[in-house]
Amino acid sequence: MSQILDTASYDPYRIDSLPEVDKILQQLLDQGVLLRMHSGNPQHAVITTLVHLDFTNDTILIDSAAQQTINAQLIANEVAFFDAILDSVSIKFQVSALYSTAFEGRPALAGPLPAFLYRIQRRENFRIRPTFESAAQCSITLDDQSHRFDIHDISASGLALIDPDERLS
């Protein structure tokens, strides 16, 4: 039986795939990305980071706020909202049923891993940098001479070349 896509509730930015959610959370942790954490009012956000992801027990651990009143408010609110920027892309998620705990002797907040998150990249095209393992070059003929340039990044709308000798000026 085929599923019918409900376009009224479809959100192209929502990630529901748990492996993809886990991968993005792991990137936030590995890169030490700063998170804005609040209990529903972004005007009263604090900056924090992820401190541990326990995929076996489906638990996320977050560095607690310095002020205990903020931690108490997040726990009492039963949900905390998080905003981050990962590789120039906005990431948003929420964690419910927070509770106080400790991780490696330091205070932390914990809760269930989010079942979904939002990865909001509104641009239709984005720039990709070649890796060092697959450095890309471009050859351009100028005044009947061929010149090679390293490619800095590339997108559907164009590319950026590295020209230290300013041959393209």
Coordinates of N, CA and C in Angstrom, one line a residue:
M1 N 0.9 -1.2 0.0 CA 0.0 0.0 0.0 C 0.9 1.2 0.0
S2 N 0.6 2.2 -0.8 CA 1.5 3.4 -0.9 C 1.0 4.4 0.1
Q3 N 2.0 5.2 0.6 CA 1.6 6.3 1.5 C 1.4 7.6 0.7
I4 N 0.4 8.3 1.1 CA 0.1 9.6 0.5 C 0.8 10.7 1.3
L5 N 1.6 11.5 0.6 CA 2.2 12.6 1.3 C 1.3 13.7 1.6
D6 N 1.2 14.0 2.9 CA 0.3 15.1 3.4 C 1.1 16.4 3.3
T7 N 0.9 17.1 2.2 CA 1.6 18.3 1.9 C 1.4 19.4 2.9
A8 N 0.2 19.4 3.6 CA -0.1 20.4 4.6 C 0.9 20.2 5.8
S9 N 1.3 19.0 6.1 CA 2.2 18.8 7.3 C 3.6 18.5 6.9
Y10 N 3.9 18.4 5.6 CA 5.2 18.2 5.1 C 6.1 19.3 5.4
D11 N 7.3 19.1 6.0 CA 8.3 20.1 6.3 C 9.6 19.6 5.7
P12 N 10.1 20.3 4.7 CA 11.4 19.8 4.0 C 12.6 19.9 4.9
Y13 N 12.5 20.7 6.0 CA 13.7 20.9 6.9 C 13.7 19.9 8.0
R14 N 12.6 19.2 8.2 CA 12.5 18.2 9.4 C 13.2 16.9 9.0
I15 N 14.1 16.5 9.9 CA 14.8 15.2 9.8 C 14.2 14.2 10.7
D16 N 13.6 13.2 10.2 CA 12.9 12.2 11.1 C 13.7 10.9 11.1
S17 N 14.7 10.7 10.2 CA 15.5 9.5 10.2 C 16.4 9.5 11.4
L18 N 16.2 8.5 12.3 CA 17.0 8.5 13.6 C 18.5 8.3 13.3
P19 N 19.0 7.6 12.3 CA 20.4 7.5 12.1 C 20.9 8.9 11.7
E20 N 20.2 9.7 10.9 CA 20.6 11.0 10.5 C 20.6 12.0 11.6
V21 N 19.6 11.9 12.5 CA 19.5 12.7 13.7 C 20.7 12.4 14.6
D22 N 21.0 11.1 14.8 CA 22.2 10.8 15.6 C 23.5 11.3 15.0
K23 N 23.6 11.2 13.7 CA 24.8 11.7 13.0 C 25.0 13.2 13.2
I24 N 23.9 13.9 13.1 CA 24.0 15.4 13.3 C 24.4 15.7 14.7
L25 N 23.7 15.0 15.6 CA 24.0 15.3 17.1 C 25.5 14.9 17.3
Q26 N 26.0 13.8 16.8 CA 27.4 13.5 17.0 C 28.3 14.5 16.4
Q27 N 28.0 15.1 15.3 CA 28.8 16.2 14.7 C 28.8 17.4 15.6
L28 N 27.7 17.7 16.2 CA 27.6 18.8 17.2 C 28.5 18.6 18.3
L29 N 28.5 17.3 18.8 CA 29.4 17.0 20.0 C 30.8 17.0 19.6
D30 N 31.2 16.3 18.5 CA 32.6 16.2 18.0 C 33.2 17.5 17.7
Q31 N 32.4 18.5 17.2 CA 33.0 19.8 16.8 C 32.9 20.8 17.9
G32 N 32.3 20.4 19.0 CA 32.1 21.3 20.2 C 31.3 22.5 19.8
V33 N 30.3 22.3 19.0 CA 29.4 23.4 18.6 C 28.7 24.0 19.8
L34 N 28.7 25.3 19.8 CA 27.9 26.0 20.9 C 26.4 25.9 20.6
L35 N 25.6 25.7 21.6 CA 24.2 25.6 21.5 C 23.5 26.8 22.3
R36 N 22.4 27.3 21.7 CA 21.6 28.2 22.5 C 20.5 27.4 23.1
M37 N 20.4 27.4 24.4 CA 19.4 26.6 25.1 C 18.4 27.5 25.8
H38 N 17.1 27.2 25.7 CA 16.1 28.0 26.4 C 14.9 27.2 26.6
S39 N 14.0 27.7 27.4 CA 12.8 26.9 27.8 C 11.5 27.4 27.1
G40 N 11.7 28.1 26.0 CA 10.6 28.6 25.2 C 10.7 30.0 24.8
N41 N 11.5 30.8 25.5 CA 11.7 32.2 25.2 C 13.1 32.4 24.8
P42 N 13.4 32.5 23.5 CA 14.8 32.7 23.0 C 15.5 33.9 23.6
Q43 N 14.7 34.9 24.1 CA 15.3 36.1 24.7 C 16.1 35.7 26.0
H44 N 15.8 34.6 26.6 CA 16.4 34.1 27.8 C 17.2 32.9 27.6
A45 N 17.9 32.8 26.5 CA 18.8 31.7 26.2 C 20.1 31.7 26.9
V46 N 20.7 30.6 27.1 CA 22.0 30.4 27.6 C 22.8 29.6 26.6
I47 N 24.1 29.8 26.7 CA 25.0 29.1 25.7 C 25.5 27.8 26.4
T48 N 25.5 26.7 25.7 CA 25.9 25.5 26.3 C 26.5 24.6 25.2
T49 N 26.9 23.4 25.6 CA 27.4 22.4 24.6 C 26.9 21.0 25.0
L50 N 26.9 20.1 24.0 CA 26.6 18.7 24.3 C 27.9 18.2 25.0
V51 N 27.7 17.3 26.0 CA 28.9 16.7 26.7 C 29.0 15.2 26.4
H52 N 27.8 14.6 26.1 CA 27.9 13.1 25.8 C 26.6 12.7 25.1
L53 N 26.7 11.7 24.3 CA 25.6 11.0 23.6 C 25.6 9.6 24.0
D54 N 24.6 9.0 24.6 CA 24.5 7.6 24.9 C 23.5 7.0 24.0
F55 N 23.9 6.4 22.9 CA 23.0 5.8 21.9 C 22.4 4.5 22.4
T56 N 23.1 3.9 23.3 CA 22.6 2.6 23.9 C 21.4 2.8 24.7
N57 N 21.4 3.9 25.5 CA 20.3 4.2 26.4 C 19.5 5.4 25.9
D58 N 19.7 5.8 24.7 CA 18.9 6.9 24.0 C 18.9 8.2 24.9
T59 N 20.1 8.6 25.4 CA 20.2 9.7 26.3 C 21.2 10.8 25.7
I60 N 20.8 12.0 25.9 CA 21.6 13.1 25.5 C 22.0 13.9 26.8
L61 N 23.3 14.2 26.9 CA 23.7 15.0 28.1 C 24.3 16.3 27.6
I62 N 23.8 17.4 28.3 CA 24.1 18.8 28.0 C 24.7 19.4 29.2
D63 N 25.8 20.2 28.9 CA 26.4 21.0 30.0 C 25.3 21.9 30.6
S64 N 25.2 21.9 31.9 CA 24.1 22.6 32.6 C 24.5 24.1 32.6
A65 N 23.5 24.9 32.8 CA 23.7 26.4 32.9 C 24.4 26.7 34.3
A66 N 25.1 27.8 34.3 CA 25.8 28.1 35.5 C 24.8 28.5 36.7
Q67 N 23.7 29.1 36.3 CA 22.7 29.5 37.3 C 21.7 28.3 37.5
Q68 N 21.6 27.9 38.8 CA 20.7 26.8 39.1 C 19.3 27.1 38.8
T69 N 18.9 28.4 38.9 CA 17.5 28.8 38.6 C 17.1 28.5 37.2
I70 N 18.1 28.7 36.3 CA 17.8 28.4 34.9 C 17.6 26.9 34.7
N71 N 18.5 26.1 35.3 CA 18.4 24.6 35.2 C 17.0 24.2 35.7
A72 N 16.6 24.7 36.9 CA 15.4 24.4 37.5 C 14.2 24.7 36.6
Q73 N 14.3 25.9 35.9 CA 13.2 26.3 35.0 C 13.2 25.4 33.8
L74 N 14.3 25.0 33.3 CA 14.3 24.0 32.1 C 13.7 22.7 32.5
I75 N 14.0 22.2 33.7 CA 13.5 20.9 34.2 C 12.0 21.1 34.4
A76 N 11.6 22.1 35.0 CA 10.1 22.3 35.3 C 9.3 22.5 34.1
N77 N 9.9 23.1 33.1 CA 9.2 23.4 31.8 C 8.9 22.1 31.0
E78 N 9.7 21.1 31.3 CA 9.5 19.7 30.7 C 10.0 19.7 29.3
V79 N 10.5 20.8 28.7 CA 11.1 20.8 27.4 C 12.1 21.9 27.3
A80 N 13.2 21.6 26.6 CA 14.2 22.6 26.3 C 14.4 22.7 24.8
F81 N 14.6 23.9 24.3 CA 14.8 24.1 22.9 C 16.3 24.5 22.7
F82 N 16.8 24.0 21.6 CA 18.2 24.2 21.2 C 18.3 24.7 19.8
D83 N 19.3 25.6 19.6 CA 19.6 26.2 18.3 C 21.1 26.1 18.2
A84 N 21.6 25.8 17.0 CA 23.0 25.7 16.7 C 23.3 26.0 15.2
I85 N 24.5 26.3 14.9 CA 25.0 26.4 13.5 C 26.0 25.4 13.3
L86 N 25.8 24.4 12.4 CA 26.7 23.4 12.1 C 27.1 23.5 10.6
D87 N 28.3 23.8 10.3 CA 28.7 24.0 8.9 C 27.9 24.9 8.1
S88 N 27.6 26.1 8.7 CA 26.8 27.2 8.2 C 25.3 26.8 8.0
V89 N 24.9 25.8 8.6 CA 23.5 25.4 8.5 C 22.8 25.4 9.9
S90 N 21.6 26.0 10.0 CA 20.9 26.1 11.3 C 20.4 24.8 11.7
I91 N 20.6 24.4 12.9 CA 20.1 23.1 13.5 C 19.2 23.5 14.6
K92 N 18.0 22.9 14.7 CA 17.1 23.2 15.8 C 16.5 21.8 16.3
F93 N 16.5 21.7 17.6 CA 15.9 20.5 18.2 C 15.4 20.8 19.6
Q94 N 14.7 19.8 20.1 CA 14.2 20.0 21.5 C 14.4 18.7 22.2
V95 N 14.5 18.8 23.6 CA 14.7 17.7 24.4 C 13.6 17.8 25.5
S96 N 12.9 16.7 25.7 CA 11.8 16.8 26.8 C 12.3 16.0 28.0
A97 N 11.6 16.2 29.1 CA 11.8 15.4 30.3 C 13.3 15.5 30.8
L98 N 13.8 16.7 30.8 CA 15.1 17.0 31.3 C 15.2 16.7 32.8
Y99 N 16.4 16.2 33.2 CA 16.6 16.0 34.6 C 18.1 16.3 34.9
S100 N 18.4 16.6 36.2 CA 19.8 16.9 36.6 C 20.6 15.7 36.7
T101 N 21.8 15.7 36.3 CA 22.7 14.6 36.5 C 24.1 15.1 36.6
A102 N 25.1 14.2 36.5 CA 26.5 14.6 36.5 C 27.2 13.8 35.4
F103 N 28.2 14.4 34.7 CA 29.0 13.7 33.8 C 30.4 14.0 34.0
E104 N 31.2 13.0 34.3 CA 32.6 13.2 34.6 C 32.8 14.2 35.7
G105 N 32.0 14.1 36.7 CA 32.1 14.9 37.9 C 31.6 16.3 37.8
R106 N 31.0 16.6 36.7 CA 30.5 18.0 36.5 C 29.0 18.0 36.3
P107 N 28.3 19.0 36.7 CA 26.8 19.0 36.6 C 26.4 19.1 35.1
A108 N 25.3 18.3 34.8 CA 24.8 18.3 33.5 C 23.3 18.1 33.5
L109 N 22.7 18.3 32.4 CA 21.3 18.0 32.2 C 21.2 16.8 31.2
A110 N 20.2 16.0 31.4 CA 20.0 14.8 30.6 C 18.6 14.6 30.2
G111 N 18.4 13.9 29.1 CA 17.0 13.7 28.6 C 17.1 12.7 27.5
P112 N 16.0 12.3 26.9 CA 16.0 11.4 25.8 C 16.5 12.0 24.5
L113 N 17.2 11.3 23.7 CA 17.6 11.8 22.4 C 16.4 12.3 21.6
P114 N 16.5 13.4 20.9 CA 15.4 13.9 20.2 C 15.1 12.9 19.0
A115 N 13.8 12.8 18.8 CA 13.3 11.9 17.7 C 13.4 12.5 16.3
F116 N 13.5 13.9 16.3 CA 13.7 14.6 15.1 C 14.4 15.9 15.3
L117 N 14.8 16.5 14.3 CA 15.4 17.9 14.4 C 15.2 18.6 13.1
Y118 N 15.5 19.8 13.1 CA 15.4 20.6 11.9 C 16.8 21.1 11.4
R119 N 17.0 20.8 10.1 CA 18.3 21.3 9.5 C 17.8 22.3 8.4
I120 N 18.0 23.6 8.7 CA 17.4 24.6 7.9 C 18.5 25.3 7.1
Q121 N 18.6 24.9 5.8 CA 19.5 25.5 4.8 C 18.6 26.0 3.7
R122 N 18.3 27.3 3.7 CA 17.3 27.8 2.8 C 17.8 28.0 1.3
R123 N 19.1 28.0 1.2 CA 19.7 28.2 -0.2 C 19.5 26.9 -1.0
E124 N 19.1 27.1 -2.3 CA 19.0 26.0 -3.2 C 20.3 25.4 -3.6
N125 N 21.3 26.3 -3.6 CA 22.7 25.8 -4.0 C 23.6 26.2 -2.9
F126 N 24.6 25.4 -2.6 CA 25.6 25.8 -1.6 C 27.0 25.4 -2.1
R127 N 28.0 26.0 -1.5 CA 29.4 25.8 -2.0 C 30.0 24.6 -1.3
I128 N 30.8 23.9 -2.0 CA 31.5 22.7 -1.5 C 33.0 22.9 -1.8
R129 N 33.8 22.6 -0.8 CA 35.2 22.7 -0.9 C 35.8 21.3 -1.3
P130 N 36.7 21.3 -2.2 CA 37.3 20.0 -2.5 C 38.2 19.6 -1.3
T131 N 38.3 18.3 -1.1 CA 39.1 17.8 0.0 C 40.6 17.8 -0.4
F132 N 41.4 17.7 0.6 CA 42.9 17.7 0.3 C 43.2 16.4 -0.5
E133 N 42.5 15.3 -0.2 CA 42.7 14.1 -0.9 C 42.4 14.2 -2.4
S134 N 41.4 15.0 -2.7 CA 41.0 15.1 -4.1 C 41.0 16.5 -4.5
A135 N 42.2 17.2 -4.4 CA 42.3 18.6 -4.8 C 41.9 18.7 -6.2
A136 N 41.1 19.7 -6.5 CA 40.6 20.0 -7.9 C 41.4 21.2 -8.5
Q137 N 41.6 21.1 -9.8 CA 42.2 22.2 -10.5 C 41.4 22.5 -11.7
C138 N 41.7 23.7 -12.2 CA 41.0 24.2 -13.4 C 42.1 24.7 -14.3
S139 N 41.9 24.5 -15.6 CA 42.9 25.0 -16.6 C 42.2 26.1 -17.4
I140 N 42.8 27.3 -17.5 CA 42.2 28.4 -18.3 C 43.3 28.9 -19.2
T141 N 42.8 29.2 -20.5 CA 43.8 29.7 -21.4 C 43.6 31.2 -21.4
L142 N 44.7 31.9 -21.2 CA 44.8 33.4 -21.2 C 45.9 33.8 -22.1
D143 N 45.6 34.7 -23.1 CA 46.6 35.2 -24.0 C 47.4 34.0 -24.6
D144 N 46.7 33.0 -25.1 CA 47.3 31.8 -25.7 C 48.2 31.0 -24.8
Q145 N 48.1 31.2 -23.5 CA 48.9 30.4 -22.5 C 47.9 29.7 -21.6
S146 N 48.2 28.4 -21.3 CA 47.3 27.7 -20.4 C 47.8 27.9 -19.0
H147 N 46.9 28.2 -18.1 CA 47.2 28.4 -16.7 C 46.4 27.5 -15.8
R148 N 47.0 26.9 -14.8 CA 46.3 26.0 -13.9 C 46.0 26.7 -12.6
F149 N 44.8 26.6 -12.0 CA 44.4 27.2 -10.8 C 43.8 26.1 -9.9
D150 N 44.1 26.2 -8.6 CA 43.5 25.3 -7.6 C 42.0 25.9 -7.4
I151 N 41.1 25.0 -7.3 CA 39.7 25.4 -7.0 C 39.5 25.5 -5.5
H152 N 39.1 26.6 -5.1 CA 38.8 26.9 -3.6 C 37.5 26.3 -3.2
D153 N 36.4 26.5 -4.0 CA 35.1 25.9 -3.8 C 34.3 26.0 -5.1
I154 N 33.2 25.2 -5.1 CA 32.4 25.1 -6.3 C 30.9 24.9 -5.9
S155 N 30.1 25.5 -6.8 CA 28.6 25.3 -6.5 C 28.0 25.3 -7.9
A156 N 26.6 25.2 -7.9 CA 25.9 25.2 -9.1 C 26.0 26.5 -9.8
S157 N 26.3 27.6 -9.1 CA 26.3 28.9 -9.6 C 27.7 29.4 -10.0
G158 N 28.7 28.6 -9.8 CA 30.0 29.0 -10.1 C 31.1 28.4 -9.3
L159 N 32.3 28.9 -9.4 CA 33.4 28.3 -8.6 C 34.4 29.5 -8.2
A160 N 35.1 29.2 -7.2 CA 36.1 30.2 -6.7 C 37.5 29.6 -6.9
L161 N 38.4 30.3 -7.6 CA 39.7 29.8 -7.9 C 40.7 30.5 -7.0
I162 N 41.8 29.8 -6.7 CA 42.9 30.4 -6.0 C 43.9 30.9 -7.0
D163 N 44.2 32.2 -6.9 CA 45.0 32.9 -7.9 C 46.1 33.8 -7.1
P164 N 47.1 33.2 -6.5 CA 48.0 34.0 -5.7 C 48.8 34.9 -6.5
D165 N 49.1 34.6 -7.8 CA 49.8 35.5 -8.7 C 49.0 36.5 -9.4
E166 N 47.7 36.5 -9.1 CA 46.7 37.5 -9.7 C 46.8 37.5 -11.2
R167 N 46.8 36.3 -11.8 CA 46.8 36.2 -13.3 C 45.4 36.5 -13.8
L168 N 44.4 36.4 -13.0 CA 43.0 36.7 -13.5 C 42.6 38.1 -13.3
S169 N 43.4 38.9 -12.7 CA 43.0 40.3 -12.4 C 43.0 41.1 -13.6

